[in-house]
Amino acid sequence: MNHALDRRALLRATAALGAAGAVSAALGACSGPPSTTGGGGGYGSGGGEELTAVIGYGNDQSWDPTQTASAFTMAANHHLYEGLLDTDPLTRAPYPALATAVPPDQNATRWRFTLRDDATWHDGEPVTADDVLFTFDRILDAEANPLARSFFVSWLKEVRRTGERDVELDLHFPFPDAASRLTLAKIMPRHVFGRPGGWDEAGAGLAVGSGPYRQASHQPKTNTTFAAYNGYNGPRPATFARMNWLSIVDAAPRVAKISGSGADAQIAENIPYANAEQLRGDGLTVEGGAGMNHVFLMFNTANPPFDDVRVRQALFHAVDTGQMIDVGLRGHGRAATSFLNEENPAHTEASTVYTHDPDRARALLRAAGVTDLRVNLMAVNVSWLVDCLPTIKESWDAIGVPTTLEPQETSALFTKMDQNQDYQVVAAVANPNQFGLDPDLILRYNYTPGGGWMTYTRWDESDDARALFALMDEATREPDPARKLALTHRSLDVIAEQAVLYPLLHNELLTAWNPRALTGVRAQPYPGISVLQARPYTS
């Protein structure tokens, strides 16, 4: 497996960064195998209707659960696959999924799991302990280096088969956060993805899981359909016979699908702030949540003068984040005071906070000896970020740094970065809360030695980076909660000071749904939807 190409496929697949990517029609058109029962399969007693949902991100990116950061795909995979444990989409409290119980002692270094009786894959084959081993072998594979590896390798030592339906996980040290982290290890069938080319098929769109819904069809760039899997016997049965998830990146047609008397969809996420009151006036429920969603700047530190921390700090101090929030986000945001959002329990104000200070920005550039800097700012074309880009340009122009904006589709942007190492600065959006809430996980999503993001910044071989990674490892291993938090805060200070990949602001995400069609919906503070606990409304 080509490690570098796998990393590039991952980052082009990051729907938290944007929307459209290119997947060949031949590969992208593949879909999950038909249900062994044919038709739409069975569904829970509360279901039977079709749900149409609108997702504001692309569905043509990686579908490999060990690799993807795609908002569309991650949301879909929670309905298609199961972990040993899964988590509530809001509280992240773990519950048994493929396993029969949550380990009673989460400070233990050996966790034992038994798979539930008669769990089957969507092709009817039984789920076995060998499938669990196959999945974790992939996750911990240093050569493949999938995205999920960074969430497990620091604490997970070994996974063993102890019976046909029994496995043991050995941990390097006590790590209670492992319980919620296990939802990121979606167990996959060895007989499907272990065959030659299986992982390529997974990335291109093939999905075969053990969850309540199976993938019925997959049309990259337009939609993915789901059917209830009547062989499912787990804790979250399907409540809809069929689902059709539409991928609509542009804001106006996304809103049109859920608004007015001719609305085709019952739920839509990534609602533009400007349309919230209109939709409420149409009788829809519009709710949001403040989480880790953010716009960040990422610098290529191998391209001078961005190797100088003073230049990076100057450009952060120059940005009028207040104007970005007022104009671009209609007030639905907050200037970053740390890498973590203020709602995160581990948040603390960093030792370096980038207030809007043009004079300080100019002074930092002078101190760095930079007098004629011109910036080409590449960016993903997420609609709300595009609304914010003019403020960044105006801010940098105002301190004597003429700036050209280059928003584009995510796949195009990362293809350019792969092909040309001379890029300067990238503006993009992300939300590590897709993976979880604990700070260790959030930091490792971006700041992992040899990981995709650090490779793009070309910073992770520096002395400052090595010191940060050592500090993060110390925090991961620390058993005392107070000392762990103190170490985490020190890591946050380093990340803020270095400003290699750092947020400008954190913003709220909005979801709208028809309360006359759906009940049990909860808006997520991160991209995507979960309807595992939703059902058709009945009067």
Coordinates of C-alpha atoms in Angstrom, one line a residue:
M1 CA 0.0 0.0 0.0
N2 CA 1.3 3.5 -0.9
H3 CA 1.3 5.3 2.4
A4 CA 1.5 8.8 0.9
L5 CA -1.3 8.2 -1.6
D6 CA -3.4 6.8 1.2
R7 CA -2.9 10.0 3.2
R8 CA -3.8 12.1 0.2
A9 CA -6.9 10.2 -0.4
L10 CA -7.9 10.7 3.2
L11 CA -7.4 14.5 3.1
R12 CA -9.2 14.9 -0.2
A13 CA -12.0 13.0 1.5
T14 CA -12.3 15.3 4.5
A15 CA -15.9 16.6 4.0
A16 CA -15.4 18.7 7.1
L17 CA -13.2 20.6 4.7
G18 CA -15.6 21.0 1.9
A19 CA -17.6 19.1 -0.5
A20 CA -16.9 17.9 -3.9
G21 CA -14.2 15.4 -4.9
A22 CA -13.6 13.3 -7.9
V23 CA -14.3 9.5 -7.8
S24 CA -14.5 7.7 -11.0
A25 CA -18.0 6.6 -12.1
A26 CA -16.9 3.0 -12.4
L27 CA -15.7 2.9 -8.8
G28 CA -18.1 5.3 -7.3
A29 CA -21.2 3.6 -8.6
C30 CA -20.5 0.4 -6.6
S31 CA -23.0 -0.2 -3.8
G32 CA -23.5 -2.5 -1.0
P33 CA -24.7 -6.0 -1.7
P34 CA -28.4 -6.7 -1.7
S35 CA -30.1 -7.7 1.5
T36 CA -30.5 -11.4 1.9
T37 CA -34.2 -10.8 2.2
G38 CA -34.5 -8.7 -0.9
G39 CA -36.6 -5.5 -1.2
G40 CA -36.3 -3.0 1.5
G41 CA -35.8 -5.4 4.3
G42 CA -37.5 -5.1 7.7
Y43 CA -37.7 -2.1 10.0
G44 CA -38.7 -1.3 13.6
S45 CA -42.2 -1.0 14.7
G46 CA -42.2 2.8 14.5
G47 CA -41.1 2.9 10.9
G48 CA -42.2 2.1 7.4
E49 CA -41.9 5.5 5.8
E50 CA -39.1 6.9 3.6
L51 CA -36.9 9.6 5.0
T52 CA -35.3 12.2 2.7
A53 CA -32.4 14.1 4.2
V54 CA -30.1 16.8 2.8
I55 CA -26.5 16.8 3.7
G56 CA -24.4 19.9 2.9
Y57 CA -21.2 18.0 2.1
G58 CA -20.1 15.6 -0.7
N59 CA -20.8 11.9 -0.7
D60 CA -18.1 11.1 -3.3
Q61 CA -15.2 11.0 -0.8
S62 CA -13.8 8.0 1.1
W63 CA -16.3 5.6 2.6
D64 CA -13.6 3.6 4.4
P65 CA -14.5 3.8 8.1
T66 CA -10.8 3.5 9.1
Q67 CA -9.8 6.4 6.9
T68 CA -12.6 8.8 6.3
A69 CA -13.2 12.3 7.9
S70 CA -16.1 13.0 5.5
A71 CA -19.1 14.5 7.2
F72 CA -21.5 12.7 4.9
T73 CA -19.7 9.3 5.1
M74 CA -19.1 9.4 8.9
A75 CA -22.8 10.1 9.5
A76 CA -23.8 7.4 7.1
N77 CA -21.4 4.9 8.6
H78 CA -22.9 5.3 12.0
H79 CA -26.1 3.9 10.5
L80 CA -24.4 1.2 8.4
Y81 CA -21.7 -0.1 10.7
E82 CA -21.2 -0.8 14.5
G83 CA -18.3 -0.6 16.8
L84 CA -17.9 -3.0 19.8
L85 CA -19.2 0.0 21.6
D86 CA -21.0 3.0 20.1
T87 CA -21.8 6.4 21.6
D88 CA -24.7 8.7 22.0
P89 CA -24.2 11.4 19.2
L90 CA -24.5 14.3 21.7
T91 CA -23.3 13.1 25.1
R92 CA -20.8 10.5 23.7
A93 CA -21.8 8.2 26.5
P94 CA -20.8 4.6 25.4
Y95 CA -23.4 1.8 25.0
P96 CA -23.0 -1.8 23.8
A97 CA -23.3 -2.2 20.0
L98 CA -21.7 -5.3 18.6
A99 CA -20.5 -6.2 22.1
T100 CA -22.9 -7.3 24.8
A101 CA -21.6 -5.0 27.5
V102 CA -19.5 -2.0 28.4
P103 CA -16.4 -3.1 30.4
P104 CA -17.2 -2.6 34.1
D105 CA -13.8 -1.4 35.1
Q106 CA -12.6 1.2 32.6
N107 CA -9.4 1.8 34.5
A108 CA -8.3 -1.8 33.7
T109 CA -5.6 -2.5 31.1
R110 CA -7.4 -5.6 29.7
W111 CA -10.9 -5.3 28.3
R112 CA -13.0 -8.4 27.4
F113 CA -15.8 -8.3 24.9
T114 CA -18.3 -10.9 23.7
L115 CA -20.2 -10.3 20.4
R116 CA -24.0 -10.5 20.6
D117 CA -25.6 -13.7 19.4
D118 CA -26.6 -14.0 15.8
A119 CA -25.2 -10.7 14.6
T120 CA -24.8 -10.8 10.8
W121 CA -23.4 -8.7 8.0
H122 CA -25.6 -7.2 5.4
D123 CA -24.8 -10.1 3.1
G124 CA -26.1 -12.6 5.7
E125 CA -22.7 -13.9 6.9
P126 CA -22.1 -14.1 10.7
V127 CA -20.0 -11.5 12.5
T128 CA -17.1 -13.2 14.2
A129 CA -14.1 -12.4 16.4
D130 CA -11.9 -12.7 13.3
D131 CA -13.7 -9.7 11.8
V132 CA -12.8 -7.7 15.0
L133 CA -9.1 -8.7 14.7
F134 CA -9.2 -7.9 11.0
T135 CA -10.5 -4.4 11.7
F136 CA -8.0 -3.6 14.4
D137 CA -5.1 -5.0 12.4
R138 CA -6.0 -2.4 9.8
I139 CA -6.4 0.4 12.3
L140 CA -3.0 -0.3 13.9
D141 CA -1.1 -0.9 10.6
A142 CA 1.8 1.5 10.6
E143 CA 2.3 1.1 6.8
A144 CA -1.3 1.8 5.8
N145 CA -1.4 4.5 8.6
P146 CA -5.2 5.2 8.3
L147 CA -6.6 8.2 10.0
A148 CA -8.1 6.0 12.8
R149 CA -4.6 4.9 13.8
S150 CA -3.8 8.2 15.5
F151 CA -6.8 7.7 17.8
F152 CA -5.7 4.2 19.0
V153 CA -2.0 3.6 18.6
S154 CA -0.9 5.5 21.7
W155 CA -3.0 3.4 24.1
L156 CA -4.0 0.2 22.4
K157 CA -1.3 -2.5 22.6
E158 CA -3.0 -5.6 21.2
V159 CA -6.3 -7.2 20.2
R160 CA -6.7 -11.0 20.6
R161 CA -9.3 -13.6 19.7
T162 CA -10.2 -15.7 22.7
G163 CA -13.2 -17.5 21.1
E164 CA -15.5 -17.5 18.1
R165 CA -17.3 -14.4 19.5
D166 CA -14.8 -13.3 22.2
V167 CA -11.9 -10.8 22.0
E168 CA -9.6 -9.1 24.5
L169 CA -8.1 -5.7 24.2
D170 CA -4.8 -5.1 26.0
L171 CA -4.0 -1.4 26.8
H172 CA -0.6 0.0 27.3
F173 CA -1.9 1.9 30.4
P174 CA -5.3 2.7 31.9
F175 CA -7.2 4.8 29.5
P176 CA -10.9 5.3 30.4
D177 CA -11.5 7.4 27.3
A178 CA -11.1 4.2 25.3
A179 CA -14.8 3.3 25.9
S180 CA -16.0 6.2 23.9
R181 CA -13.1 6.0 21.4
L182 CA -14.2 2.5 20.4
T183 CA -17.1 3.9 18.3
L184 CA -14.4 5.0 15.8
A185 CA -13.4 1.4 15.2
K186 CA -16.3 0.3 13.0
I187 CA -16.0 -3.4 12.7
M188 CA -15.8 -4.6 9.1
P189 CA -16.2 -8.0 7.4
R190 CA -12.9 -9.7 6.6
H191 CA -14.5 -11.8 3.9
V192 CA -15.5 -8.6 2.0
F193 CA -12.6 -6.1 2.6
G194 CA -9.8 -8.6 3.2
R195 CA -9.9 -9.7 -0.4
P196 CA -7.5 -8.1 -2.9
G197 CA -8.5 -4.5 -3.6
G198 CA -11.0 -4.6 -0.7
W199 CA -9.8 -1.4 0.9
D200 CA -9.8 0.4 -2.4
E201 CA -13.4 -0.7 -2.8
A202 CA -14.2 0.6 0.7
G203 CA -12.8 4.0 -0.1
A204 CA -14.7 4.2 -3.4
G205 CA -18.1 3.6 -1.9
L206 CA -18.6 -0.1 -1.0
A207 CA -20.3 -0.4 2.4
V208 CA -21.1 -3.7 4.1
G209 CA -21.8 -3.5 7.8
S210 CA -23.8 -5.0 10.6
G211 CA -25.9 -1.9 11.4
P212 CA -29.6 -1.3 11.2
Y213 CA -29.4 0.1 7.6
R214 CA -27.7 -1.3 4.6
Q215 CA -26.5 0.8 1.6
A216 CA -28.9 0.2 -1.2
S217 CA -27.3 2.5 -3.8
H218 CA -24.5 5.0 -4.1
Q219 CA -24.4 7.8 -6.7
P220 CA -21.3 10.0 -6.1
K221 CA -22.1 13.7 -6.1
T222 CA -25.8 13.3 -5.9
N223 CA -27.2 10.8 -3.3
T224 CA -26.9 7.6 -1.3
T225 CA -29.9 5.4 -0.5
F226 CA -30.3 3.1 2.5
A227 CA -32.7 0.3 3.3
A228 CA -33.6 -1.2 6.7
Y229 CA -31.7 -4.4 7.3
N230 CA -34.1 -6.9 8.7
G231 CA -31.3 -9.2 9.9
Y232 CA -30.3 -6.6 12.5
N233 CA -30.8 -7.6 16.1
G234 CA -28.9 -4.8 17.9
P235 CA -29.9 -1.9 20.2
R236 CA -30.8 0.7 17.6
P237 CA -33.2 -0.9 15.0
A238 CA -34.2 0.9 11.9
T239 CA -37.3 3.1 12.1
F240 CA -37.5 3.9 8.4
A241 CA -37.9 1.4 5.6
R242 CA -35.9 3.5 3.3
M243 CA -33.7 6.6 3.4
N244 CA -32.5 8.8 0.7
W245 CA -29.6 11.2 1.6
L246 CA -29.0 13.9 -0.9
S247 CA -25.6 15.6 -1.2
I248 CA -26.2 19.3 -2.0
V249 CA -23.2 21.5 -1.4
D250 CA -24.6 24.8 -2.6
A251 CA -26.7 26.6 0.0
A252 CA -29.6 27.8 -2.1
P253 CA -30.7 24.4 -3.6
R254 CA -30.1 22.8 -0.2
V255 CA -32.6 25.2 1.5
A256 CA -35.0 24.8 -1.4
K257 CA -35.2 21.1 -0.8
I258 CA -36.7 21.5 2.7
S259 CA -38.7 24.8 2.4
G260 CA -42.0 25.7 0.9
S261 CA -45.1 23.6 0.1
G262 CA -43.2 21.5 -2.4
A263 CA -40.4 20.5 0.0
D264 CA -39.0 17.1 -0.9
A265 CA -36.9 16.5 2.3
Q266 CA -37.9 16.2 6.0
I267 CA -34.5 17.2 7.4
A268 CA -31.4 19.2 6.3
E269 CA -28.2 20.1 8.0
N270 CA -25.7 22.9 7.4
I271 CA -28.5 25.5 7.2
P272 CA -27.3 29.0 6.2
Y273 CA -27.7 31.5 9.0
A274 CA -29.5 33.9 6.6
N275 CA -32.3 31.3 6.1
A276 CA -33.0 30.3 9.7
E277 CA -35.9 32.6 10.4
Q278 CA -37.4 32.0 7.0
L279 CA -37.5 28.3 7.7
R280 CA -38.9 28.8 11.2
G281 CA -41.6 30.9 9.6
D282 CA -42.4 27.9 7.3
G283 CA -43.1 25.8 10.4
L284 CA -39.8 24.0 10.5
T285 CA -37.8 23.4 13.7
V286 CA -34.3 25.0 13.3
E287 CA -31.8 24.2 16.1
G288 CA -28.0 24.3 16.4
G289 CA -25.2 23.6 18.7
A290 CA -21.9 25.3 19.5
G291 CA -19.0 22.9 19.3
M292 CA -15.6 22.5 17.8
N293 CA -16.7 23.6 14.3
H294 CA -14.1 26.2 13.1
V295 CA -12.4 27.9 10.3
F296 CA -8.6 27.5 10.5
L297 CA -5.5 28.8 8.8
M298 CA -2.8 26.3 7.9
F299 CA 0.7 27.4 6.9
N300 CA 3.3 25.7 4.8
T301 CA 6.3 26.2 7.1
A302 CA 8.7 24.9 4.4
N303 CA 7.8 28.0 2.3
P304 CA 9.6 31.1 3.8
P305 CA 8.6 33.4 5.5
F306 CA 6.0 31.1 7.0
D307 CA 8.7 29.2 8.8
D308 CA 9.0 32.2 11.1
V309 CA 6.4 32.1 13.9
R310 CA 6.3 35.9 14.0
V311 CA 4.9 35.9 10.4
R312 CA 2.2 33.4 11.3
Q313 CA 1.3 35.3 14.4
A314 CA 1.1 38.5 12.5
L315 CA -1.4 37.2 10.0
F316 CA -3.6 35.9 12.9
H317 CA -3.5 39.2 14.7
A318 CA -4.4 41.0 11.5
V319 CA -7.7 39.2 10.9
D320 CA -10.8 41.1 12.0
T321 CA -12.6 38.1 13.4
G322 CA -15.3 40.3 14.9
Q323 CA -16.3 41.4 11.3
M324 CA -16.1 37.8 10.1
I325 CA -18.6 36.8 12.8
D326 CA -20.9 39.7 12.3
V327 CA -20.9 39.7 8.5
G328 CA -20.0 36.2 7.4
L329 CA -21.7 34.3 10.2
R330 CA -24.6 36.6 11.1
G331 CA -23.4 36.5 14.7
H332 CA -23.3 32.6 15.0
G333 CA -19.7 32.4 16.1
R334 CA -17.1 33.2 18.7
A335 CA -13.4 34.3 18.2
A336 CA -11.1 31.5 19.2
T337 CA -9.4 31.8 22.6
S338 CA -7.9 28.3 22.4
F339 CA -7.6 25.4 20.0
L340 CA -10.6 23.9 21.9
N341 CA -14.0 25.7 21.8
E342 CA -15.2 27.3 25.0
E343 CA -17.9 24.7 25.6
N344 CA -15.4 21.9 25.8
P345 CA -14.8 20.9 29.5
A346 CA -11.0 20.9 28.9
H347 CA -11.0 24.5 27.5
T348 CA -8.8 27.1 29.0
E349 CA -7.8 30.5 27.5
A350 CA -4.5 29.9 25.8
S351 CA -1.4 31.9 26.8
T352 CA -1.5 33.4 23.3
V353 CA -4.9 34.9 22.1
Y354 CA -5.1 36.4 18.7
T355 CA -7.1 39.6 19.2
H356 CA -7.6 41.9 16.2
D357 CA -4.4 44.1 16.4
P358 CA -3.2 45.5 13.1
D359 CA -0.4 47.5 14.7
R360 CA 1.0 44.4 16.4
A361 CA 0.7 42.5 13.2
R362 CA 2.8 45.1 11.4
A363 CA 5.4 45.2 14.2
L364 CA 5.7 41.4 14.1
L365 CA 6.3 41.5 10.3
R366 CA 8.9 44.2 10.8
A367 CA 10.6 42.1 13.5
A368 CA 10.8 39.2 11.1
G369 CA 12.3 41.4 8.4
V370 CA 9.3 40.9 6.0
T371 CA 8.5 44.0 3.9
D372 CA 7.0 42.7 0.6
L373 CA 4.9 39.7 1.4
R374 CA 2.1 38.8 -1.0
V375 CA -0.2 35.9 -0.1
N376 CA -2.3 33.6 -2.3
L377 CA -4.9 32.2 0.1
M378 CA -6.2 28.9 -1.1
A379 CA -9.5 27.8 0.6
V380 CA -12.2 25.2 0.4
N381 CA -15.6 26.3 -1.0
V382 CA -17.8 25.6 2.0
S383 CA -20.5 28.2 1.7
W384 CA -20.2 29.9 5.1
L385 CA -16.4 30.0 4.8
V386 CA -16.7 31.7 1.4
D387 CA -18.8 34.3 3.1
C388 CA -15.9 34.9 5.5
L389 CA -13.0 35.1 3.0
P390 CA -13.4 38.7 2.0
T391 CA -12.8 39.8 5.6
I392 CA -9.5 37.9 5.7
K393 CA -8.4 39.6 2.4
E394 CA -9.4 43.0 3.6
S395 CA -7.6 42.5 6.9
W396 CA -4.3 41.3 5.3
D397 CA -4.5 44.0 2.6
A398 CA -4.8 46.6 5.4
I399 CA -1.5 45.7 7.0
G400 CA 0.3 45.8 3.6
V401 CA 0.0 42.1 2.7
P402 CA -1.8 42.1 -0.7
T403 CA -3.9 38.9 -0.8
T404 CA -5.5 36.9 -3.6
L405 CA -8.3 34.5 -2.7
E406 CA -8.6 31.1 -4.4
P407 CA -11.6 29.2 -3.1
Q408 CA -12.2 25.8 -4.8
E409 CA -13.5 22.3 -4.3
T410 CA -11.8 20.3 -1.6
S411 CA -10.4 17.7 -4.0
A412 CA -9.0 20.3 -6.3
L413 CA -7.3 22.1 -3.4
F414 CA -5.6 19.1 -2.0
T415 CA -4.6 17.9 -5.5
K416 CA -2.8 21.2 -6.0
M417 CA -1.1 20.8 -2.6
D418 CA 0.0 17.3 -3.4
Q419 CA 1.4 18.3 -6.8
N420 CA 3.0 21.7 -5.8
Q421 CA 4.7 22.0 -2.5
D422 CA 5.0 25.8 -2.9
Y423 CA 1.6 26.7 -1.5
Q424 CA 1.5 29.4 1.2
V425 CA -1.6 29.5 3.4
V426 CA -4.8 27.4 3.3
A427 CA -8.1 28.4 4.9
A428 CA -10.4 25.5 5.6
V429 CA -13.1 24.3 8.0
A430 CA -13.1 21.2 10.3
N431 CA -14.8 19.8 13.3
P432 CA -13.0 17.0 15.3
N433 CA -16.2 16.6 17.3
Q434 CA -17.2 14.2 14.5
F435 CA -14.8 11.8 16.2
G436 CA -15.4 12.7 19.9
L437 CA -15.1 15.3 22.6
D438 CA -12.0 14.3 24.6
P439 CA -9.1 16.7 24.1
D440 CA -6.6 14.0 23.5
L441 CA -8.5 12.8 20.4
I442 CA -9.1 16.4 19.2
L443 CA -5.5 17.4 19.4
R444 CA -4.4 14.2 17.7
Y445 CA -6.7 14.7 14.8
N446 CA -4.5 17.5 13.6
Y447 CA -1.3 17.2 15.6
T448 CA 0.0 13.7 15.0
P449 CA 3.7 13.1 13.9
G450 CA 3.6 11.7 10.4
G451 CA -0.2 12.4 10.2
G452 CA -1.8 14.0 7.1
W453 CA -2.2 17.5 8.5
M454 CA 1.3 17.7 9.9
T455 CA 2.7 16.4 6.6
Y456 CA 0.9 19.2 4.8
T457 CA 2.3 21.8 7.2
R458 CA 5.8 20.3 6.9
W459 CA 6.3 21.2 10.6
D460 CA 6.3 17.9 12.4
E461 CA 10.1 17.3 12.1
S462 CA 10.9 20.6 13.9
D463 CA 12.2 20.7 17.5
D464 CA 9.0 22.6 18.6
A465 CA 6.8 19.9 17.1
R466 CA 8.8 17.1 18.8
A467 CA 8.4 18.8 22.1
L468 CA 4.7 19.2 21.6
F469 CA 4.2 15.5 20.7
A470 CA 6.2 14.4 23.7
L471 CA 4.0 16.6 25.9
M472 CA 0.8 15.2 24.4
D473 CA 2.1 11.7 25.0
E474 CA 2.7 12.5 28.6
A475 CA -0.8 13.8 29.0
T476 CA -2.3 10.7 27.4
R477 CA -0.4 8.4 29.8
E478 CA -1.1 10.5 32.9
P479 CA -3.6 8.7 35.2
D480 CA -4.3 11.7 37.5
P481 CA -7.2 13.8 36.0
A482 CA -5.9 17.1 37.4
R483 CA -2.3 16.6 36.1
K484 CA -3.6 15.3 32.8
L485 CA -5.7 18.5 32.4
A486 CA -2.7 20.6 33.3
L487 CA -0.5 18.9 30.6
T488 CA -3.3 19.3 28.1
H489 CA -3.4 23.0 28.8
R490 CA 0.3 23.2 28.3
S491 CA -0.2 21.5 24.9
L492 CA -2.9 24.0 24.0
D493 CA -0.5 26.9 24.8
V494 CA 2.2 25.5 22.5
I495 CA -0.3 25.0 19.7
A496 CA -1.6 28.6 20.1
E497 CA 1.8 30.1 20.2
Q498 CA 3.1 28.2 17.2
A499 CA 0.1 29.0 15.0
V500 CA 0.9 26.4 12.4
L501 CA -2.7 25.1 12.1
Y502 CA -5.0 27.1 14.3
P503 CA -8.6 28.3 14.4
L504 CA -9.7 31.9 13.8
L505 CA -13.2 31.2 15.3
H506 CA -15.6 28.6 16.3
N507 CA -19.1 28.7 14.9
E508 CA -22.6 27.2 15.4
L509 CA -24.1 24.7 13.0
L510 CA -27.8 24.6 12.2
T511 CA -30.1 21.7 11.4
A512 CA -33.7 22.1 10.2
W513 CA -36.5 19.5 10.2
N514 CA -40.2 19.2 9.7
P515 CA -41.7 18.4 13.1
R516 CA -44.9 17.2 11.4
A517 CA -42.9 14.5 9.7
L518 CA -40.2 13.6 12.2
T519 CA -39.9 13.2 16.0
G520 CA -36.9 12.4 18.2
V521 CA -34.4 14.5 16.1
R522 CA -31.5 16.1 18.0
A523 CA -29.4 18.8 16.3
Q524 CA -25.7 18.0 16.3
P525 CA -23.0 20.6 16.9
Y526 CA -20.9 19.0 14.2
P527 CA -21.6 18.2 10.5
G528 CA -24.0 15.4 9.5
I529 CA -27.1 13.9 11.1
S530 CA -28.1 11.0 13.2
V531 CA -31.5 9.5 12.9
L532 CA -30.9 6.3 14.9
Q533 CA -33.3 7.6 17.5
A534 CA -35.6 9.5 15.2
R535 CA -38.9 8.1 13.8
P536 CA -41.8 9.2 11.6
Y537 CA -44.2 11.5 13.4
T538 CA -47.6 10.1 14.2
S539 CA -50.4 12.3 15.6

